[in-house]
Structures are given as structure tokens and as C-alpha cells.
Amino acid sequence: MHSSEILTPNPNLVPTGLDRQECHGSQEVDWQLAIKLAIRSGAELRRRLGLKGDESAIAAESFPTFVPLEYLSRIKPGDPTDPLLLQVLPSADESIERGGFVPDPVGEIAALATGGLLQKYAGRALVIATGACGIHCRYCFRREFPYATAGSISDSWQGAIDYLREHPEIEEVLLSGGDPLTLVDEKLFQLIGKIEALPHVRRLRIHTRMPVVIPQRVTAALVDGLAASRLSAWIVIHANHPRELDSKVLAATDRLIDSGIPVLNQAVLLRGVNDSAETLMQLCQALVNRRISPYYLHQLDRVRGAGHFEVPISKGLELVEELRRMLPGYAVPTYVAEQPGKPSKTVLSNS
């Protein structure tokens, strides 16, 4: 997410007589208002949760804080080790230089085929639909992605669409960002319509954290529009911890699945967040109990500023082996790493 693309709060949109916390606690707000009401500083996040300030973390906010109140409501007040908090709270650890941690850890700049479109794998291409996101995860591998210069949003994705038209071997288009579901429906379906007009494209995959962080984004209009597409639409959500999957999140994914739209989950293995077999088991069970496939468990992409989240691959392999002993095969995610220049993700295994 590029900081210049975050929506600016408009105080006129806050319901009369309600402050930000009251608005969150007393009534459902629409998803666009939820974005406008999000917390935008580490100091405010600590204040809301009753945590002491950390002046040494200020430097980390070169990557801005952005936390919706919906996500805040799942974090335990007063607990600085809460696994949801650790994903979004700026830390002084982000300023520590670590060897091998770089701005572009998976070689995305080299994979840019044209403005706003990456092609790494055969038959598939990824369109950067927007630089805006519904939350700022501190381990984000695109935290330094140059959206302003490498995107195609300003020309309504025309460069990306032209590239897709010229490559009939591409059958699947991934929408990513940022988060494509931060686009309003008019813009989102404008982009989808351009893709639908390309007869060789058969599948649409939307990678999004919005159903998890602002579940009210999954509106009837969104679901109906995706279900009506001639493309086979798939949604890939991103939840790392079972507490991220509250009743409103699961109701949102139910609406997608009940309309015939498959939902997959990708998680990132993160130290202090989900690096235990029990936590991962609970996450996988929560997913499959609601018909969501635990698709991938990602080894951390080694982006600059995220080294404190890294779990050794050896421990990751042990955790996945434990999951295999505890869960049926369909409930165990594939443990993968993304390596620049490789023709596919690398499956990590003991064999």
C-alpha cells in the first residue's frame, strides 16, 4: 500500500454525536466509512489499547500505521504480545538492518511486464489493481513497492489490459494490490469488465484481506457481481491467526461460498503470531469448518523491516509435520517460499 493512496478521513462522514470508538461499538458502519475511521498512528493504537508509548518505534512509521476499528476490536487491550497486535503495531525492530532483508524480496520489479502487471508464472498474470489497502501488516512484502511509478491505475489499467490482450496464453488473471477490494464497486467492475472482454481469460483470482479486516466490504452487490461474471471467480483471503476469524468475517466468507465463489486462505508463518502447532491447527480447523481451503502457509518474504517476524524453515517443517499428524490432508496448507526468478512457488518439505 502506498501511503499517498490511503483515503483521507472526512469528519463530515462520522455520524453526529458519535466518536470513532462509539461509532465502531454501537452500530455497523459501511466499509468505506470503516476505512475513513481507521487508526493511522502507532501512538493512537497504543492509546486505544492501554499500552505504554514506545518512542523508539517512531522511525518504523516510515511505513504508515493503518488499522481498521473492526480489526482493533479483536485485539486484547493491555497485552503487548497479542498476536493480532504484533501484525500491525510499528516496532523499533523494523529499523534494525538484517542481512538478506531487502526492499524487493521476491523480484517483483524484474517481473513487471508493463505498468501495473507482473508475470512470473506461465498462463497467469497479476494486475496491481490499486496501491491502497484495508490494513497495514508490518511484514508486508510490498511495503516498499513503487506504486506511483510501477502502477497503471492512472490510465485505468490500460497498459495491463493491452498486455493481456497481446498474450492469449494467459488464462488466469490475479487482482492484487494493495487490496483490490478497496476499490469501489464501480471501479472494480470496470476493471473486471475489461478482463471479461478478453476471450482467452477464463479465471479471475482476487487476493484480498478486506473480508478479514473489514468484513462489511462483502456486500450483496459485490457477491452478486462476482457470481454473475463469465469468469470463474476465486477469492483468496489472508488470515494468520484463528482470532482473526470472528463471526462477522465468517458470515462474509459464507456469503461468497454460498454464491458459488470458492474461498481459499493464505497465511504467513510469523514469529510470535502463529509459530505453534496448536495455533496453526486452530486456524486450519476454523477455515475448513466454514468450507475455506487452507491453501498456502508462506515462509516470510525477506522484506526490509520484517526480520523480527522470521521463523526458521526447519521449525516451519516441524510445524507442518505436526499438522499432518493432527489434521486430515485437505486441512493442511502447503508450506511454500517464493524465490525470485523461479517458475513456481517452492514447496518446502523434508523429503
Short mmCIF file of N, CA, C and O in Angstrom, two decimals, residues 17-138:
data_model
loop_
_atom_site.label_atom_id
_atom_site.label_comp_id
_atom_site.label_asym_id
_atom_site.label_seq_id
_atom_site.Cartn_x
_atom_site.Cartn_y
_atom_site.Cartn_z
N GLY A 17 -22.68 13.00 16.83
CA GLY A 17 -22.72 12.58 18.22
C GLY A 17 -21.93 11.35 18.53
O GLY A 17 -21.92 10.89 19.68
N LEU A 18 -21.26 10.76 17.56
CA LEU A 18 -20.51 9.54 17.80
C LEU A 18 -19.04 9.79 17.55
O LEU A 18 -18.67 10.34 16.52
N ASP A 19 -18.17 9.44 18.52
CA ASP A 19 -16.75 9.48 18.21
C ASP A 19 -16.37 8.18 17.53
O ASP A 19 -17.20 7.30 17.30
N ARG A 20 -15.11 8.04 17.19
CA ARG A 20 -14.66 6.88 16.42
C ARG A 20 -14.95 5.58 17.15
O ARG A 20 -15.42 4.61 16.55
N GLN A 21 -14.67 5.53 18.46
CA GLN A 21 -14.89 4.28 19.18
C GLN A 21 -16.37 3.99 19.32
O GLN A 21 -16.82 2.85 19.16
N GLU A 22 -17.19 5.02 19.63
CA GLU A 22 -18.61 4.80 19.79
C GLU A 22 -19.24 4.34 18.50
O GLU A 22 -20.11 3.47 18.48
N CYS A 23 -18.80 4.93 17.39
CA CYS A 23 -19.34 4.54 16.10
C CYS A 23 -19.07 3.08 15.83
O CYS A 23 -19.93 2.34 15.37
N HIS A 24 -17.85 2.64 16.19
CA HIS A 24 -17.49 1.25 15.96
C HIS A 24 -18.30 0.33 16.86
O HIS A 24 -18.74 -0.74 16.45
N GLY A 25 -18.49 0.74 18.12
CA GLY A 25 -19.07 -0.19 19.08
C GLY A 25 -20.59 -0.26 19.02
O GLY A 25 -21.17 -1.26 19.43
N SER A 26 -21.26 0.75 18.55
CA SER A 26 -22.71 0.80 18.71
C SER A 26 -23.49 0.49 17.44
O SER A 26 -24.66 0.21 17.51
N GLN A 27 -22.86 0.53 16.31
CA GLN A 27 -23.62 0.29 15.10
C GLN A 27 -22.68 -0.15 13.98
O GLN A 27 -21.48 0.10 14.02
N GLU A 28 -23.24 -0.85 13.03
CA GLU A 28 -22.47 -1.27 11.87
C GLU A 28 -22.25 -0.07 10.96
O GLU A 28 -23.18 0.71 10.72
N VAL A 29 -21.04 0.09 10.47
CA VAL A 29 -20.77 1.15 9.51
C VAL A 29 -20.46 0.52 8.17
O VAL A 29 -20.06 -0.64 8.08
N ASP A 30 -20.67 1.29 7.09
CA ASP A 30 -20.35 0.71 5.79
C ASP A 30 -18.83 0.68 5.63
O ASP A 30 -18.09 1.32 6.36
N TRP A 31 -18.39 -0.07 4.64
CA TRP A 31 -16.95 -0.36 4.55
C TRP A 31 -16.12 0.88 4.21
O TRP A 31 -15.00 1.02 4.68
N GLN A 32 -16.69 1.79 3.44
CA GLN A 32 -15.93 3.00 3.11
C GLN A 32 -15.75 3.89 4.33
O GLN A 32 -14.68 4.47 4.53
N LEU A 33 -16.78 3.98 5.16
CA LEU A 33 -16.64 4.73 6.41
C LEU A 33 -15.66 4.03 7.33
O LEU A 33 -14.87 4.67 8.02
N ALA A 34 -15.67 2.70 7.33
CA ALA A 34 -14.72 1.95 8.16
C ALA A 34 -13.28 2.28 7.79
O ALA A 34 -12.41 2.40 8.66
N ILE A 35 -13.01 2.45 6.51
CA ILE A 35 -11.67 2.84 6.07
C ILE A 35 -11.34 4.24 6.58
O ILE A 35 -10.24 4.51 7.08
N LYS A 36 -12.29 5.14 6.49
CA LYS A 36 -12.04 6.51 6.93
C LYS A 36 -11.81 6.61 8.43
O LYS A 36 -11.11 7.51 8.90
N LEU A 37 -12.40 5.70 9.19
CA LEU A 37 -12.28 5.74 10.65
C LEU A 37 -11.06 4.99 11.18
O LEU A 37 -10.82 4.97 12.38
N ALA A 38 -10.29 4.36 10.31
CA ALA A 38 -9.18 3.52 10.76
C ALA A 38 -8.12 4.32 11.52
O ALA A 38 -7.92 5.51 11.28
N ILE A 39 -7.44 3.65 12.42
CA ILE A 39 -6.34 4.24 13.19
C ILE A 39 -5.13 4.40 12.28
O ILE A 39 -4.77 3.50 11.53
N ARG A 40 -4.47 5.58 12.40
CA ARG A 40 -3.39 5.91 11.47
C ARG A 40 -2.08 6.28 12.15
O ARG A 40 -1.22 6.89 11.54
N SER A 41 -1.92 5.89 13.40
CA SER A 41 -0.63 6.10 14.06
C SER A 41 -0.43 5.06 15.13
O SER A 41 -1.40 4.58 15.75
N GLY A 42 0.84 4.71 15.35
CA GLY A 42 1.14 3.77 16.41
C GLY A 42 0.78 4.31 17.78
O GLY A 42 0.33 3.56 18.66
N ALA A 43 0.95 5.62 17.97
CA ALA A 43 0.61 6.23 19.26
C ALA A 43 -0.88 6.10 19.55
O ALA A 43 -1.28 5.78 20.68
N GLU A 44 -1.72 6.34 18.54
CA GLU A 44 -3.16 6.20 18.73
C GLU A 44 -3.53 4.74 19.00
O GLU A 44 -4.39 4.44 19.84
N LEU A 45 -2.88 3.82 18.31
CA LEU A 45 -3.16 2.41 18.52
C LEU A 45 -2.82 2.00 19.96
O LEU A 45 -3.61 1.31 20.62
N ARG A 46 -1.68 2.46 20.45
CA ARG A 46 -1.31 2.15 21.84
C ARG A 46 -2.28 2.78 22.82
O ARG A 46 -2.65 2.17 23.84
N ARG A 47 -2.68 4.01 22.56
CA ARG A 47 -3.61 4.68 23.46
C ARG A 47 -4.92 3.93 23.56
O ARG A 47 -5.45 3.72 24.65
N ARG A 48 -5.44 3.48 22.41
CA ARG A 48 -6.71 2.76 22.41
C ARG A 48 -6.63 1.45 23.19
O ARG A 48 -7.63 1.00 23.76
N LEU A 49 -5.44 0.85 23.21
CA LEU A 49 -5.28 -0.46 23.84
C LEU A 49 -4.68 -0.38 25.23
O LEU A 49 -4.40 -1.41 25.86
N GLY A 50 -4.44 0.84 25.73
CA GLY A 50 -3.90 1.00 27.06
C GLY A 50 -2.47 0.53 27.20
O GLY A 50 -2.08 -0.02 28.24
N LEU A 51 -1.68 0.75 26.15
CA LEU A 51 -0.29 0.33 26.15
C LEU A 51 0.62 1.54 26.31
O LEU A 51 0.31 2.63 25.84
N LYS A 52 1.78 1.32 26.94
CA LYS A 52 2.75 2.39 27.09
C LYS A 52 3.32 2.78 25.74
O LYS A 52 3.43 1.96 24.83
N GLY A 53 3.71 4.05 25.61
CA GLY A 53 4.30 4.53 24.38
C GLY A 53 5.69 3.95 24.16
O GLY A 53 6.35 3.50 25.09
N ASP A 54 6.12 3.98 22.92
CA ASP A 54 7.45 3.48 22.55
C ASP A 54 8.04 4.44 21.54
O ASP A 54 7.82 4.32 20.33
N GLU A 55 8.77 5.43 22.05
CA GLU A 55 9.32 6.46 21.17
C GLU A 55 10.28 5.87 20.14
O GLU A 55 10.41 6.38 19.03
N SER A 56 10.94 4.74 20.49
CA SER A 56 11.90 4.15 19.57
C SER A 56 11.23 3.55 18.34
O SER A 56 11.90 3.25 17.36
N ALA A 57 9.92 3.37 18.40
CA ALA A 57 9.20 2.79 17.26
C ALA A 57 8.79 3.83 16.24
O ALA A 57 8.29 3.47 15.17
N ILE A 58 8.98 5.11 16.55
CA ILE A 58 8.51 6.15 15.64
C ILE A 58 9.17 6.04 14.27
O ILE A 58 8.53 6.21 13.23
N ALA A 59 10.46 5.69 14.25
CA ALA A 59 11.17 5.58 12.97
C ALA A 59 10.55 4.53 12.07
O ALA A 59 10.63 4.62 10.85
N ALA A 60 9.93 3.53 12.68
CA ALA A 60 9.33 2.45 11.89
C ALA A 60 8.14 2.94 11.08
O ALA A 60 7.72 2.27 10.14
N GLU A 61 7.59 4.10 11.43
CA GLU A 61 6.39 4.55 10.76
C GLU A 61 6.67 5.24 9.44
O GLU A 61 5.82 5.93 8.89
N SER A 62 7.88 5.05 8.91
CA SER A 62 8.08 5.39 7.50
C SER A 62 7.15 4.52 6.65
O SER A 62 6.79 4.89 5.53
N PHE A 63 6.78 3.36 7.19
CA PHE A 63 5.68 2.55 6.63
C PHE A 63 4.48 2.82 7.53
O PHE A 63 4.45 2.41 8.68
N PRO A 64 3.48 3.55 7.05
CA PRO A 64 2.45 4.10 7.93
C PRO A 64 1.61 3.03 8.62
O PRO A 64 1.42 1.92 8.13
N THR A 65 1.12 3.40 9.79
CA THR A 65 0.16 2.57 10.51
C THR A 65 -1.23 2.74 9.90
O THR A 65 -1.62 3.84 9.55
N PHE A 66 -1.95 1.62 9.79
CA PHE A 66 -3.33 1.70 9.29
C PHE A 66 -4.07 0.47 9.81
O PHE A 66 -3.80 -0.65 9.39
N VAL A 67 -4.98 0.69 10.76
CA VAL A 67 -5.67 -0.41 11.43
C VAL A 67 -7.15 -0.09 11.54
O VAL A 67 -7.54 0.84 12.26
N PRO A 68 -8.03 -0.82 10.86
CA PRO A 68 -9.47 -0.57 10.99
C PRO A 68 -9.95 -0.88 12.41
O PRO A 68 -9.41 -1.75 13.10
N LEU A 69 -11.00 -0.20 12.83
CA LEU A 69 -11.55 -0.45 14.16
C LEU A 69 -12.12 -1.86 14.28
O LEU A 69 -12.16 -2.44 15.36
N GLU A 70 -12.57 -2.41 13.16
CA GLU A 70 -13.08 -3.79 13.17
C GLU A 70 -11.99 -4.76 13.59
O GLU A 70 -12.24 -5.73 14.32
N TYR A 71 -10.78 -4.53 13.12
CA TYR A 71 -9.65 -5.38 13.50
C TYR A 71 -9.21 -5.08 14.93
O TYR A 71 -8.90 -5.99 15.71
N LEU A 72 -9.21 -3.81 15.30
CA LEU A 72 -8.86 -3.41 16.66
C LEU A 72 -9.72 -4.13 17.69
O LEU A 72 -9.23 -4.53 18.76
N SER A 73 -10.98 -4.33 17.39
CA SER A 73 -11.91 -4.93 18.36
C SER A 73 -11.54 -6.36 18.73
O SER A 73 -12.00 -6.89 19.74
N ARG A 74 -10.68 -7.02 17.92
CA ARG A 74 -10.28 -8.39 18.21
C ARG A 74 -8.96 -8.48 18.98
O ARG A 74 -8.50 -9.56 19.33
N ILE A 75 -8.32 -7.34 19.22
CA ILE A 75 -7.04 -7.29 19.92
C ILE A 75 -7.30 -7.12 21.43
O ILE A 75 -8.14 -6.33 21.83
N LYS A 76 -6.58 -7.87 22.25
CA LYS A 76 -6.76 -7.80 23.69
C LYS A 76 -6.12 -6.53 24.24
O LYS A 76 -4.91 -6.33 24.10
N PRO A 77 -6.89 -5.66 24.88
CA PRO A 77 -6.32 -4.44 25.47
C PRO A 77 -5.26 -4.78 26.53
O PRO A 77 -5.39 -5.76 27.27
N GLY A 78 -4.22 -3.97 26.57
CA GLY A 78 -3.21 -4.11 27.60
C GLY A 78 -2.20 -5.23 27.39
O GLY A 78 -1.32 -5.43 28.23
N ASP A 79 -2.30 -5.96 26.28
CA ASP A 79 -1.39 -7.08 26.04
C ASP A 79 -0.46 -6.75 24.88
O ASP A 79 -0.84 -6.85 23.71
N PRO A 80 0.79 -6.38 25.15
CA PRO A 80 1.71 -6.01 24.07
C PRO A 80 2.16 -7.19 23.23
O PRO A 80 2.76 -6.99 22.17
N THR A 81 1.87 -8.42 23.67
CA THR A 81 2.26 -9.61 22.90
C THR A 81 1.09 -10.23 22.15
O THR A 81 1.22 -11.32 21.61
N ASP A 82 -0.05 -9.54 22.13
CA ASP A 82 -1.21 -10.08 21.42
C ASP A 82 -0.82 -10.37 19.96
O ASP A 82 -0.24 -9.51 19.28
N PRO A 83 -1.13 -11.57 19.44
CA PRO A 83 -0.68 -11.94 18.10
C PRO A 83 -1.30 -11.11 16.98
O PRO A 83 -0.69 -10.99 15.90
N LEU A 84 -2.47 -10.55 17.20
CA LEU A 84 -3.05 -9.67 16.19
C LEU A 84 -2.38 -8.31 16.23
O LEU A 84 -2.09 -7.70 15.20
N LEU A 85 -2.11 -7.83 17.45
CA LEU A 85 -1.43 -6.55 17.61
C LEU A 85 -0.06 -6.56 16.96
O LEU A 85 0.33 -5.61 16.28
N LEU A 86 0.70 -7.64 17.15
CA LEU A 86 2.06 -7.71 16.62
C LEU A 86 2.09 -7.54 15.11
O LEU A 86 3.07 -7.05 14.56
N GLN A 87 1.01 -7.90 14.43
CA GLN A 87 0.97 -7.80 12.98
C GLN A 87 0.84 -6.37 12.48
O GLN A 87 1.18 -6.08 11.33
N VAL A 88 0.37 -5.47 13.36
CA VAL A 88 0.03 -4.12 12.88
C VAL A 88 0.69 -2.99 13.65
O VAL A 88 0.63 -1.84 13.22
N LEU A 89 1.33 -3.28 14.78
CA LEU A 89 1.92 -2.23 15.61
C LEU A 89 3.35 -1.95 15.18
O LEU A 89 4.18 -2.87 15.15
N PRO A 90 3.70 -0.70 14.84
CA PRO A 90 5.08 -0.38 14.50
C PRO A 90 6.02 -0.74 15.64
O PRO A 90 5.70 -0.54 16.82
N SER A 91 7.18 -1.28 15.28
CA SER A 91 8.14 -1.73 16.27
C SER A 91 9.52 -1.18 15.94
O SER A 91 9.89 -1.05 14.76
N ALA A 92 10.30 -0.90 16.98
CA ALA A 92 11.69 -0.47 16.76
C ALA A 92 12.49 -1.54 16.03
O ALA A 92 13.49 -1.23 15.37
N ASP A 93 12.06 -2.81 16.11
CA ASP A 93 12.75 -3.89 15.41
C ASP A 93 12.77 -3.67 13.90
O ASP A 93 13.64 -4.19 13.21
N GLU A 94 11.81 -2.89 13.40
CA GLU A 94 11.75 -2.66 11.96
C GLU A 94 12.94 -1.83 11.46
O GLU A 94 13.25 -1.84 10.27
N SER A 95 13.59 -1.12 12.38
CA SER A 95 14.71 -0.26 11.99
C SER A 95 16.06 -0.99 12.04
O SER A 95 17.07 -0.41 11.66
N ILE A 96 16.06 -2.23 12.49
CA ILE A 96 17.30 -2.99 12.60
C ILE A 96 17.66 -3.57 11.23
O ILE A 96 16.85 -4.26 10.60
N GLU A 97 18.85 -3.27 10.76
CA GLU A 97 19.31 -3.81 9.48
C GLU A 97 19.69 -5.29 9.65
O GLU A 97 20.45 -5.64 10.55
N ARG A 98 19.16 -6.13 8.78
CA ARG A 98 19.46 -7.56 8.82
C ARG A 98 19.89 -8.02 7.43
O ARG A 98 19.24 -7.69 6.43
N GLY A 99 20.96 -8.77 7.38
CA GLY A 99 21.46 -9.27 6.10
C GLY A 99 20.44 -10.12 5.38
O GLY A 99 19.78 -10.97 6.00
N GLY A 100 20.29 -9.89 4.09
CA GLY A 100 19.35 -10.67 3.29
C GLY A 100 17.95 -10.12 3.24
O GLY A 100 17.12 -10.61 2.47
N PHE A 101 17.66 -9.09 4.04
CA PHE A 101 16.33 -8.48 4.03
C PHE A 101 16.41 -7.21 3.18
O PHE A 101 17.15 -6.28 3.50
N VAL A 102 15.64 -7.19 2.10
CA VAL A 102 15.80 -6.18 1.05
C VAL A 102 14.45 -5.58 0.69
O VAL A 102 13.39 -6.11 1.05
N PRO A 103 14.44 -4.44 -0.06
CA PRO A 103 13.17 -3.81 -0.41
C PRO A 103 12.28 -4.64 -1.33
O PRO A 103 11.05 -4.54 -1.26
N ASP A 104 12.87 -5.47 -2.19
CA ASP A 104 12.10 -6.24 -3.18
C ASP A 104 12.47 -7.71 -3.06
O ASP A 104 13.20 -8.25 -3.89
N PRO A 105 11.98 -8.40 -2.04
CA PRO A 105 12.49 -9.73 -1.72
C PRO A 105 12.10 -10.82 -2.71
O PRO A 105 12.76 -11.86 -2.77
N VAL A 106 11.05 -10.63 -3.49
CA VAL A 106 10.61 -11.69 -4.40
C VAL A 106 10.78 -11.29 -5.87
O VAL A 106 10.21 -11.91 -6.77
N GLY A 107 11.55 -10.24 -6.13
CA GLY A 107 11.88 -9.87 -7.51
C GLY A 107 10.72 -9.36 -8.32
O GLY A 107 10.62 -9.64 -9.52
N GLU A 108 9.87 -8.54 -7.71
CA GLU A 108 8.69 -8.07 -8.43
C GLU A 108 9.04 -7.02 -9.49
O GLU A 108 8.38 -6.97 -10.54
N ILE A 109 10.03 -6.20 -9.22
CA ILE A 109 10.38 -5.18 -10.21
C ILE A 109 10.85 -5.85 -11.50
O ILE A 109 10.47 -5.44 -12.61
N ALA A 110 11.62 -6.91 -11.38
CA ALA A 110 12.08 -7.64 -12.56
C ALA A 110 10.94 -8.32 -13.28
O ALA A 110 11.01 -8.57 -14.50
N ALA A 111 9.87 -8.64 -12.55
CA ALA A 111 8.73 -9.35 -13.14
C ALA A 111 7.70 -8.41 -13.76
O ALA A 111 6.71 -8.88 -14.34
N LEU A 112 7.92 -7.10 -13.65
CA LEU A 112 6.97 -6.15 -14.24
C LEU A 112 7.04 -6.25 -15.76
O LEU A 112 8.05 -5.92 -16.38
N ALA A 113 5.96 -6.71 -16.36
CA ALA A 113 5.90 -6.81 -17.82
C ALA A 113 5.48 -5.49 -18.44
O ALA A 113 5.83 -5.18 -19.57
N THR A 114 4.67 -4.74 -17.71
CA THR A 114 4.23 -3.42 -18.12
C THR A 114 3.72 -2.74 -16.86
O THR A 114 3.69 -3.35 -15.78
N GLY A 115 3.33 -1.48 -16.96
CA GLY A 115 2.85 -0.78 -15.79
C GLY A 115 1.67 -1.48 -15.14
O GLY A 115 0.64 -1.69 -15.77
N GLY A 116 1.83 -1.86 -13.87
CA GLY A 116 0.73 -2.45 -13.13
C GLY A 116 0.49 -3.91 -13.38
O GLY A 116 -0.50 -4.46 -12.88
N LEU A 117 1.34 -4.59 -14.13
CA LEU A 117 1.15 -6.02 -14.40
C LEU A 117 2.45 -6.76 -14.22
O LEU A 117 3.50 -6.38 -14.78
N LEU A 118 2.39 -7.84 -13.43
CA LEU A 118 3.53 -8.71 -13.23
C LEU A 118 3.22 -10.07 -13.84
O LEU A 118 2.09 -10.57 -13.71
N GLN A 119 4.21 -10.65 -14.48
CA GLN A 119 4.06 -12.03 -14.94
C GLN A 119 5.27 -12.83 -14.50
O GLN A 119 6.38 -12.64 -14.99
N LYS A 120 5.02 -13.74 -13.55
CA LYS A 120 6.08 -14.61 -13.04
C LYS A 120 5.91 -16.04 -13.52
O LYS A 120 6.88 -16.76 -13.70
N TYR A 121 4.65 -16.46 -13.68
CA TYR A 121 4.36 -17.87 -13.92
C TYR A 121 3.58 -18.04 -15.23
O TYR A 121 2.82 -17.17 -15.64
N ALA A 122 3.74 -19.20 -15.85
CA ALA A 122 3.11 -19.48 -17.13
C ALA A 122 1.59 -19.49 -17.00
O ALA A 122 1.04 -20.06 -16.06
N GLY A 123 0.91 -18.85 -17.96
CA GLY A 123 -0.54 -18.90 -18.03
C GLY A 123 -1.26 -17.98 -17.07
O GLY A 123 -2.49 -17.93 -17.07
N ARG A 124 -0.51 -17.26 -16.24
CA ARG A 124 -1.12 -16.39 -15.24
C ARG A 124 -0.42 -15.04 -15.24
O ARG A 124 0.77 -14.94 -15.53
N ALA A 125 -1.17 -14.01 -14.92
CA ALA A 125 -0.59 -12.67 -14.77
C ALA A 125 -1.28 -11.98 -13.60
O ALA A 125 -2.45 -12.25 -13.30
N LEU A 126 -0.55 -11.10 -12.96
CA LEU A 126 -1.05 -10.40 -11.78
C LEU A 126 -1.18 -8.91 -12.09
O LEU A 126 -0.21 -8.29 -12.55
N VAL A 127 -2.36 -8.37 -11.84
CA VAL A 127 -2.61 -6.95 -12.05
C VAL A 127 -2.64 -6.25 -10.69
O VAL A 127 -3.38 -6.66 -9.79
N ILE A 128 -1.81 -5.23 -10.56
CA ILE A 128 -1.85 -4.38 -9.36
C ILE A 128 -3.05 -3.45 -9.52
O ILE A 128 -2.99 -2.44 -10.22
N ALA A 129 -4.16 -3.81 -8.89
CA ALA A 129 -5.41 -3.07 -9.10
C ALA A 129 -5.39 -1.71 -8.42
O ALA A 129 -6.02 -0.77 -8.88
N THR A 130 -4.65 -1.60 -7.31
CA THR A 130 -4.59 -0.36 -6.55
C THR A 130 -3.42 -0.46 -5.58
O THR A 130 -2.96 -1.56 -5.26
N GLY A 131 -2.95 0.68 -5.10
CA GLY A 131 -1.93 0.68 -4.07
C GLY A 131 -2.51 0.77 -2.67
O GLY A 131 -1.79 0.65 -1.69
N ALA A 132 -3.83 1.00 -2.57
CA ALA A 132 -4.47 1.16 -1.26
C ALA A 132 -4.80 -0.20 -0.65
O ALA A 132 -5.03 -1.17 -1.36
N CYS A 133 -4.81 -0.24 0.67
CA CYS A 133 -5.08 -1.48 1.38
C CYS A 133 -5.99 -1.20 2.57
O CYS A 133 -6.09 -0.05 3.02
N GLY A 134 -6.62 -2.25 3.09
CA GLY A 134 -7.53 -2.10 4.23
C GLY A 134 -6.85 -2.22 5.57
O GLY A 134 -7.49 -2.02 6.61
N ILE A 135 -5.55 -2.56 5.58
CA ILE A 135 -4.77 -2.67 6.81
C ILE A 135 -3.30 -2.65 6.40
O ILE A 135 -2.97 -3.03 5.27
N HIS A 136 -2.44 -2.21 7.29
CA HIS A 136 -1.01 -2.27 7.04
C HIS A 136 -0.40 -3.36 7.91
O HIS A 136 -0.28 -3.18 9.12
N CYS A 137 -0.04 -4.46 7.29
CA CYS A 137 0.64 -5.54 8.00
C CYS A 137 2.14 -5.21 8.00
O CYS A 137 2.71 -4.91 6.95
N ARG A 138 2.76 -5.30 9.15
CA ARG A 138 4.14 -4.84 9.27
C ARG A 138 5.12 -5.73 8.51
O ARG A 138 6.26 -5.32 8.25
#
